[in-house]
mmCIF file of C-alpha atoms in Angstrom:
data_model
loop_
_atom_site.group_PDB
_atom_site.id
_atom_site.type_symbol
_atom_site.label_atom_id
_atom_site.label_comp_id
_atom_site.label_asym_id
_atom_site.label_seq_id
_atom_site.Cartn_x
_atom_site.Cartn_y
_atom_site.Cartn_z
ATOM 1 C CA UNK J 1 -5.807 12.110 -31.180
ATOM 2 C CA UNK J 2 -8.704 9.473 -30.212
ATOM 3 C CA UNK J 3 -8.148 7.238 -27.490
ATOM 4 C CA UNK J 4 -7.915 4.534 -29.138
ATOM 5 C CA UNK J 5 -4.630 6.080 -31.735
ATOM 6 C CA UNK J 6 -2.737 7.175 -28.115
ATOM 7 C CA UNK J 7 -3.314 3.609 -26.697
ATOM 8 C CA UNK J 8 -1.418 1.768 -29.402
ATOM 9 C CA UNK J 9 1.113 4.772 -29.875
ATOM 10 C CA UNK J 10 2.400 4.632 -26.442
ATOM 11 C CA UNK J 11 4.554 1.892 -27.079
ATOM 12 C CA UNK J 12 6.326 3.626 -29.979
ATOM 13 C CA UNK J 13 8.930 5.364 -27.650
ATOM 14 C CA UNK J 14 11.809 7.522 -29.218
ATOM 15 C CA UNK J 15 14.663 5.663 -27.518
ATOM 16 C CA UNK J 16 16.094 2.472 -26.298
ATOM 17 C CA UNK J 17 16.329 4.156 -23.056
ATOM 18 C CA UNK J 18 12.808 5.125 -22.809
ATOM 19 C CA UNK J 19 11.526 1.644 -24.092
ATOM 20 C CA UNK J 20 13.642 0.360 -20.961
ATOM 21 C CA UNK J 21 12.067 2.659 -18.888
ATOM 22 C CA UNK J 22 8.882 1.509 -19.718
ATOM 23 C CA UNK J 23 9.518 -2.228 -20.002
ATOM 24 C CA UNK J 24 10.694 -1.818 -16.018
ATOM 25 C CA UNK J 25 8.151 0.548 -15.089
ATOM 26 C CA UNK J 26 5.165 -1.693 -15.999
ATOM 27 C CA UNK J 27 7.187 -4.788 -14.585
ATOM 28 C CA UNK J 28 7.280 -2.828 -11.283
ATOM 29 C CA UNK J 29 3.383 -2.011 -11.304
ATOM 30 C CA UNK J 30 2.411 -5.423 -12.211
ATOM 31 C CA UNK J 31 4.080 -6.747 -9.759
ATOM 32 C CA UNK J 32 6.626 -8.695 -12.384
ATOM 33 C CA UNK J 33 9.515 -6.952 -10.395
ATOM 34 C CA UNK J 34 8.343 -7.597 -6.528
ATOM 35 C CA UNK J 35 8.643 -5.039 -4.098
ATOM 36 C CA UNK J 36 12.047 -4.734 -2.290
ATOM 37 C CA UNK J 37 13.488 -7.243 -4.765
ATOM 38 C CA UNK J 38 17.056 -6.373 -5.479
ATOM 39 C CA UNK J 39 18.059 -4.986 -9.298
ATOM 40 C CA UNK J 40 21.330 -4.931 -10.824
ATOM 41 C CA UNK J 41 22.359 -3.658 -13.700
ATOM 42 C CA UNK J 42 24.371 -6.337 -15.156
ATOM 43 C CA UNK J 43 21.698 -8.775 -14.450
ATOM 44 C CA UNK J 44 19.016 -6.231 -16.060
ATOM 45 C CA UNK J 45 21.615 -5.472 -18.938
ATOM 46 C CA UNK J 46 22.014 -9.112 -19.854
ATOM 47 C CA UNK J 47 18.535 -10.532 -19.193
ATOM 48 C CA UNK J 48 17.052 -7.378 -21.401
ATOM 49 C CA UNK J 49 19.851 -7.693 -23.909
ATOM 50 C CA UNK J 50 21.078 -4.180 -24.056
ATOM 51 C CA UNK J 51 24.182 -1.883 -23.058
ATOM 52 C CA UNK J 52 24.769 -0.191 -20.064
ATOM 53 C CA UNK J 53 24.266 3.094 -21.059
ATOM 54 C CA UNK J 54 20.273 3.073 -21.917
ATOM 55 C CA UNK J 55 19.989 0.783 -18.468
ATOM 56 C CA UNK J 56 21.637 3.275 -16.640
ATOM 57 C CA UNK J 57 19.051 6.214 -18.190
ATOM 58 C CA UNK J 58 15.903 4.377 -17.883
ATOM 59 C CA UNK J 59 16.764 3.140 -14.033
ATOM 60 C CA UNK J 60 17.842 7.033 -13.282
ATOM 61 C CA UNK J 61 14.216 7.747 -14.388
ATOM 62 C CA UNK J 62 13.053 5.140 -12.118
ATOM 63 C CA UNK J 63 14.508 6.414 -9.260
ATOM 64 C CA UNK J 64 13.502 9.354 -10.012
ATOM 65 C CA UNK J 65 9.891 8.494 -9.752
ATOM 66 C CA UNK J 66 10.287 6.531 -7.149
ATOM 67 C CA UNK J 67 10.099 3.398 -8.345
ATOM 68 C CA UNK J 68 13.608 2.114 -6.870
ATOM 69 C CA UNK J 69 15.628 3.342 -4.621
ATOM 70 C CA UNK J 70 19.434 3.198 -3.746
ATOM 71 C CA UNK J 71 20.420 1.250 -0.415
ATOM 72 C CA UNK J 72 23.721 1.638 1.078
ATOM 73 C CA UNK J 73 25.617 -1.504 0.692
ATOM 74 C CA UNK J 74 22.918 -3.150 -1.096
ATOM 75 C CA UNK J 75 22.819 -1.481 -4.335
ATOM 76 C CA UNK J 76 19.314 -0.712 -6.133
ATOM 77 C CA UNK J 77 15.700 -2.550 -5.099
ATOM 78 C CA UNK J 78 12.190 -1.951 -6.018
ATOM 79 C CA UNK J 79 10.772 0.721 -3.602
ATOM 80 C CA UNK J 80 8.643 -1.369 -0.996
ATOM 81 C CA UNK J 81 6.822 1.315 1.277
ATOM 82 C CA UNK J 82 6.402 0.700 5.063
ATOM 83 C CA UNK J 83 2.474 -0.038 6.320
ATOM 84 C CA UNK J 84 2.779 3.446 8.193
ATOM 85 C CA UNK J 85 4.285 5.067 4.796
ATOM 86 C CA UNK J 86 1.479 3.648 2.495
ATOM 87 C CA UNK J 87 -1.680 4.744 4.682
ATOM 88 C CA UNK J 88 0.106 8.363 4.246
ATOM 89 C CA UNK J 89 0.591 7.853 0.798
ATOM 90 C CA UNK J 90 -3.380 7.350 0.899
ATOM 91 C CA UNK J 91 -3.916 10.488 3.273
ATOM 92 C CA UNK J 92 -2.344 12.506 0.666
ATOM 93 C CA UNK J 93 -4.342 10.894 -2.513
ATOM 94 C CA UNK J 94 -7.728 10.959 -0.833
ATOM 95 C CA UNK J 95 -7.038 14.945 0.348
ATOM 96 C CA UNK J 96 -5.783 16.030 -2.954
ATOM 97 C CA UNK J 97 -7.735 14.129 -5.513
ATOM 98 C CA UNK J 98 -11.140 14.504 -3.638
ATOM 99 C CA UNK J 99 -10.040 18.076 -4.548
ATOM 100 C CA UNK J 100 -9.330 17.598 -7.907
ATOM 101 C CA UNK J 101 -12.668 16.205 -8.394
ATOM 102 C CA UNK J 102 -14.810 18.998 -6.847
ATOM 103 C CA UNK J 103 -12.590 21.287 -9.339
ATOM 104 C CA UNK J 104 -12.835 18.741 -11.841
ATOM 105 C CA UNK J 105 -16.620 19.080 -11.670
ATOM 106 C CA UNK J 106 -16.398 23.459 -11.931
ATOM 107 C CA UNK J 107 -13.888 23.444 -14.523
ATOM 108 C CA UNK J 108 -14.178 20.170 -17.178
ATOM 109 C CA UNK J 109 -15.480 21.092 -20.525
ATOM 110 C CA UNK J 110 -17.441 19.117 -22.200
ATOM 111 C CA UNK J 111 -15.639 17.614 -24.454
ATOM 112 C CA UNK J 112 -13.039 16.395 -20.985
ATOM 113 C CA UNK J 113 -15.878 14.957 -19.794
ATOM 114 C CA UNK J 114 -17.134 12.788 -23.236
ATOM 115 C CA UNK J 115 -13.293 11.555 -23.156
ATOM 116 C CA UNK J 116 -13.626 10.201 -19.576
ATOM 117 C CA UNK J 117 -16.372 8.335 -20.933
ATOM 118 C CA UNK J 118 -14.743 7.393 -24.157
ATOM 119 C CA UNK J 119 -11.757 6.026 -21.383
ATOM 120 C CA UNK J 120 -14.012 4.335 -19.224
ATOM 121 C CA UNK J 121 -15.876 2.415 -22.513
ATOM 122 C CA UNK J 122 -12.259 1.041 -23.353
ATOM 123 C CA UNK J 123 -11.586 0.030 -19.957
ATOM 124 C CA UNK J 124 -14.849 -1.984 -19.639
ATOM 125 C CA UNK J 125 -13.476 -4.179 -22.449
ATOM 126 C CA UNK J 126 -9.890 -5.126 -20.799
ATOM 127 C CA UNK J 127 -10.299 -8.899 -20.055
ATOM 128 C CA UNK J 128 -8.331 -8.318 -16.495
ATOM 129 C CA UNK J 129 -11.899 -6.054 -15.821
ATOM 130 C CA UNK J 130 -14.312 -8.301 -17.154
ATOM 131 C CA UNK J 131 -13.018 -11.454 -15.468
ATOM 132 C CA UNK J 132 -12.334 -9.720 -12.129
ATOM 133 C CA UNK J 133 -8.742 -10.132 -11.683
ATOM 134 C CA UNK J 134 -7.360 -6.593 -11.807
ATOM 135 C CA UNK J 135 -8.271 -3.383 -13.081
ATOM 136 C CA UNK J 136 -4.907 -2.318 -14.875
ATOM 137 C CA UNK J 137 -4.403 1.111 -16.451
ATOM 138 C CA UNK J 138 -1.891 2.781 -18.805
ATOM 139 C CA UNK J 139 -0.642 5.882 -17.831
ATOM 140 C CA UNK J 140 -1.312 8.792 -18.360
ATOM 141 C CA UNK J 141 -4.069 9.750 -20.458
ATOM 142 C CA UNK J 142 -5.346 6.085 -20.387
ATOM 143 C CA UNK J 143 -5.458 6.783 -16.726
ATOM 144 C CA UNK J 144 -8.663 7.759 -14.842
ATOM 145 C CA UNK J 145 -7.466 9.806 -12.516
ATOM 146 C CA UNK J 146 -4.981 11.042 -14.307
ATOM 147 C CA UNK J 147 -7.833 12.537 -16.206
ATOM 148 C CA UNK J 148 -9.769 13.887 -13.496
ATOM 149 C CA UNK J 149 -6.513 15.868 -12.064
ATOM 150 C CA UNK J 150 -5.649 17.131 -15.771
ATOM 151 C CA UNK J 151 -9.447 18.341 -15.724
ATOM 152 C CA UNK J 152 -9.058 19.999 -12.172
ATOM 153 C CA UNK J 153 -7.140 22.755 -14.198
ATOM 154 C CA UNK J 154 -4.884 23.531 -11.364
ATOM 155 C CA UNK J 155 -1.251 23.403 -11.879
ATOM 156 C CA UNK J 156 -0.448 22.928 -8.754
ATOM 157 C CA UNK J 157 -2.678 19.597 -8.529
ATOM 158 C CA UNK J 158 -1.139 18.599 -11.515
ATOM 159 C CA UNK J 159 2.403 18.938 -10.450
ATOM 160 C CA UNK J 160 1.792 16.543 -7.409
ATOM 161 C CA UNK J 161 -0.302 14.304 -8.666
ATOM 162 C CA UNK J 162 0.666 13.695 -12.279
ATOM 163 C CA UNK J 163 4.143 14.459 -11.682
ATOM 164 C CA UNK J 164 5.827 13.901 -7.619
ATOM 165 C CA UNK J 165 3.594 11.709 -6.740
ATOM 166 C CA UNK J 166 2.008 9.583 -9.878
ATOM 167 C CA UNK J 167 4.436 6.872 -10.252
ATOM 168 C CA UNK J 168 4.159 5.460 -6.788
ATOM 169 C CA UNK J 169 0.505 6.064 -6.517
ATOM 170 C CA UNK J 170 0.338 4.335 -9.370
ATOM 171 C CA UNK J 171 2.010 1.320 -8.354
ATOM 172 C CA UNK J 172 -0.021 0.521 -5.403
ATOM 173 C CA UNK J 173 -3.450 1.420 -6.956
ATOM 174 C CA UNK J 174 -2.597 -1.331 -9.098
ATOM 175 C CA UNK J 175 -0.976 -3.837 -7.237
ATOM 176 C CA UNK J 176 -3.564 -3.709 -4.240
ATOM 177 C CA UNK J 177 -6.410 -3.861 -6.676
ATOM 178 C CA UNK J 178 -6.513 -7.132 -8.030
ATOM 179 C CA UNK J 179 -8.287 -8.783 -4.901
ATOM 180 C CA UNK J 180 -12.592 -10.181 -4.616
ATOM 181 C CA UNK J 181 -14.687 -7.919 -6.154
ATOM 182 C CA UNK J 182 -12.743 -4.699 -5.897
ATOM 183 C CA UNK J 183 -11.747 -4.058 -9.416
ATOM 184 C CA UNK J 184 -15.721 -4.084 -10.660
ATOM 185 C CA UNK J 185 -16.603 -2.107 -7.611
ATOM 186 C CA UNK J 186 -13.937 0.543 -8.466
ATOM 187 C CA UNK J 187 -15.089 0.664 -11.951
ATOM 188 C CA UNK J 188 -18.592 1.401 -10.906
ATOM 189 C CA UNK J 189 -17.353 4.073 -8.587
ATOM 190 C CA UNK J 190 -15.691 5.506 -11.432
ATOM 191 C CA UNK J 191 -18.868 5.730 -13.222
ATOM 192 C CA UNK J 192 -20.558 7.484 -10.509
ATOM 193 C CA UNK J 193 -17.650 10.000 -10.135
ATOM 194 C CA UNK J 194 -18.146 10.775 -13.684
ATOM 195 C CA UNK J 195 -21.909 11.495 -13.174
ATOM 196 C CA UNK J 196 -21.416 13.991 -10.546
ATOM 197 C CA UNK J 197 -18.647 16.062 -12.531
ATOM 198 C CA UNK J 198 -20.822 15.812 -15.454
ATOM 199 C CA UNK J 199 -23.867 17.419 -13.330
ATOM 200 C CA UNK J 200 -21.441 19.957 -12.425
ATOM 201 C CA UNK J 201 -21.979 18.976 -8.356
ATOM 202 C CA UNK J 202 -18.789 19.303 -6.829
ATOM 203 C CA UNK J 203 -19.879 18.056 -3.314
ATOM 204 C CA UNK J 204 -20.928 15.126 -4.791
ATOM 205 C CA UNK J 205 -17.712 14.898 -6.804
ATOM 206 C CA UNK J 206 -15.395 15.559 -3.801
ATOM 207 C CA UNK J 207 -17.291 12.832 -1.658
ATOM 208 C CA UNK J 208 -17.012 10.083 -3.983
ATOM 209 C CA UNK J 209 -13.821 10.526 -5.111
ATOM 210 C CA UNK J 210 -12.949 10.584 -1.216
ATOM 211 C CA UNK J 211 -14.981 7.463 -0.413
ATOM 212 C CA UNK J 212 -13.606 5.625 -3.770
ATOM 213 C CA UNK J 213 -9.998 6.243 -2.714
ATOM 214 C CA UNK J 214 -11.001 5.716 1.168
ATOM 215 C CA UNK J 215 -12.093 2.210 -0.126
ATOM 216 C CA UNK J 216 -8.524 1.489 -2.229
ATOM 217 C CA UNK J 217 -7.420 2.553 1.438
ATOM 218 C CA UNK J 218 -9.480 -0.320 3.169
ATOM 219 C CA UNK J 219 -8.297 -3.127 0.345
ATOM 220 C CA UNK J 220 -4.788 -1.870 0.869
ATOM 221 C CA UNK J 221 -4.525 -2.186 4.587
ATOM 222 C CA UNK J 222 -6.630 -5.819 4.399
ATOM 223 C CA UNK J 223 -4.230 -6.842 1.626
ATOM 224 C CA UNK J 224 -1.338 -5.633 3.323
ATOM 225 C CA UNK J 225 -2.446 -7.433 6.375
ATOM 226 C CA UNK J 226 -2.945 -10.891 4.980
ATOM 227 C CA UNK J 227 0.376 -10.764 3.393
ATOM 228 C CA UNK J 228 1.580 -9.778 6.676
ATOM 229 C CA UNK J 229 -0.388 -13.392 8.182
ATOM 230 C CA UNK J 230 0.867 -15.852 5.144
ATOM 231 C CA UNK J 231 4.366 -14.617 6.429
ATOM 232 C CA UNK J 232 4.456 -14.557 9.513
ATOM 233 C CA UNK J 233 2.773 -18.225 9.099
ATOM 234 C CA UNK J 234 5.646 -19.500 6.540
ATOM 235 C CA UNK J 235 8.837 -18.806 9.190
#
């Protein structure tokens, strides 16, 4: 399957609950659903138009992810990570996928690596890119570093990071991106991670993949900051 078939098979989900599931998710990433924001059920059920039952499914799936989370006496809420809890969030991402990328580099075949750049072509053409305002990505395969820990060809890797760890990842990669110039600098970056897996150099692999996610790190903290200020500046 090319690319370009996954991308517009993704939405052809086998079941209501899994549509839901992916209606919510995306809300959550983009931001649609805000962080911390309170979800209920009936409010879901009748604003999405569906029964209980699939709701129920798709927002167990969520919470398993960890995309909500249950709050004693306050029901269900988009997960909204502490400052503290986020920078070791990025810890974690910029010790295990720097790893994945010096594997990545040892272990991608060729044809791995002419799909990264087949993913990174059909990125370059998302208006949200070219206009500056976000670099959004599918998941999973349409996923750049999804990719590059799926080429790492360790199971272990794979388990945390495309699997424990992907859906909340996920969500802040994206909704801490959209700021200035990051989203063409990250693109470029991606680019240059490529090169070095495609050369086979996994020093040079591991170090930009740890300076790329050390600089999602930087725009987090300055994003998180300035929220923080407009705040603080509004009570």
């Amino acid at each position: 399957m090319t690319l370009a078939q996954l991308e517009t098979s993704i939405p052809e989900v086998r079941t209501l609950a899994e549509r839901v599931f992916q209606q919510l998710q995306d809300a959550i990433v983009r931001g649609e659903l805000a962080p911390g924001s309170k979800i209920t059920e009936p409010g879901l059920s009748k604003a999405l138009g569906i029964s209980r039952g699939p709701l129920r499914e798709a927002m167990r799936r969520l919470e398993a992810h960890r995309l909500i989370e249950r709050v004693p006496h306050v029901g269900a809420r988009v997960v909204k990570l502490s400052m503290q809890e986020l920078l070791e969030l990025f810890d974690v991402r910029e010790a295990l996928e720097s790893m994945a990328a010096r594997l990545a580099a040892e272990h991608m075949t060729a044809a791995e690596i002419a799909g990264l750049r087949e993913l990174l072509a059909m990125h370059e053409r998302q208006s949200d890119l070219k206009k500056g305002e976000a670099y959004f990505q599918r998941e999973g395969d349409l996923d750049f570093h999804y990719r590059i820990v799926q080429g790492s060809h360790n199971r272990m890797l794979v388990t945390m990071l495309c699997d424990d760890l992907y859906y909340l990842v996920r969500l802040y990669r994206t909704q801490f991106s959209a700021t200035g110039s990051r989203p063409q600098r990250a693109f470029v970056e991606h680019h240059r991670i490529v090169d070095a897996i495609e050369a086979g150099d996994a020093e040079l692999s591991e170090l930009l993949m740890r300076r790329h996610v050390s600089a999602s790190r930087a725009n987090v903290v300055d994003r998180y900051a300035a929220t923080l200020r407009k705040t603080s500046a509004a009570t």
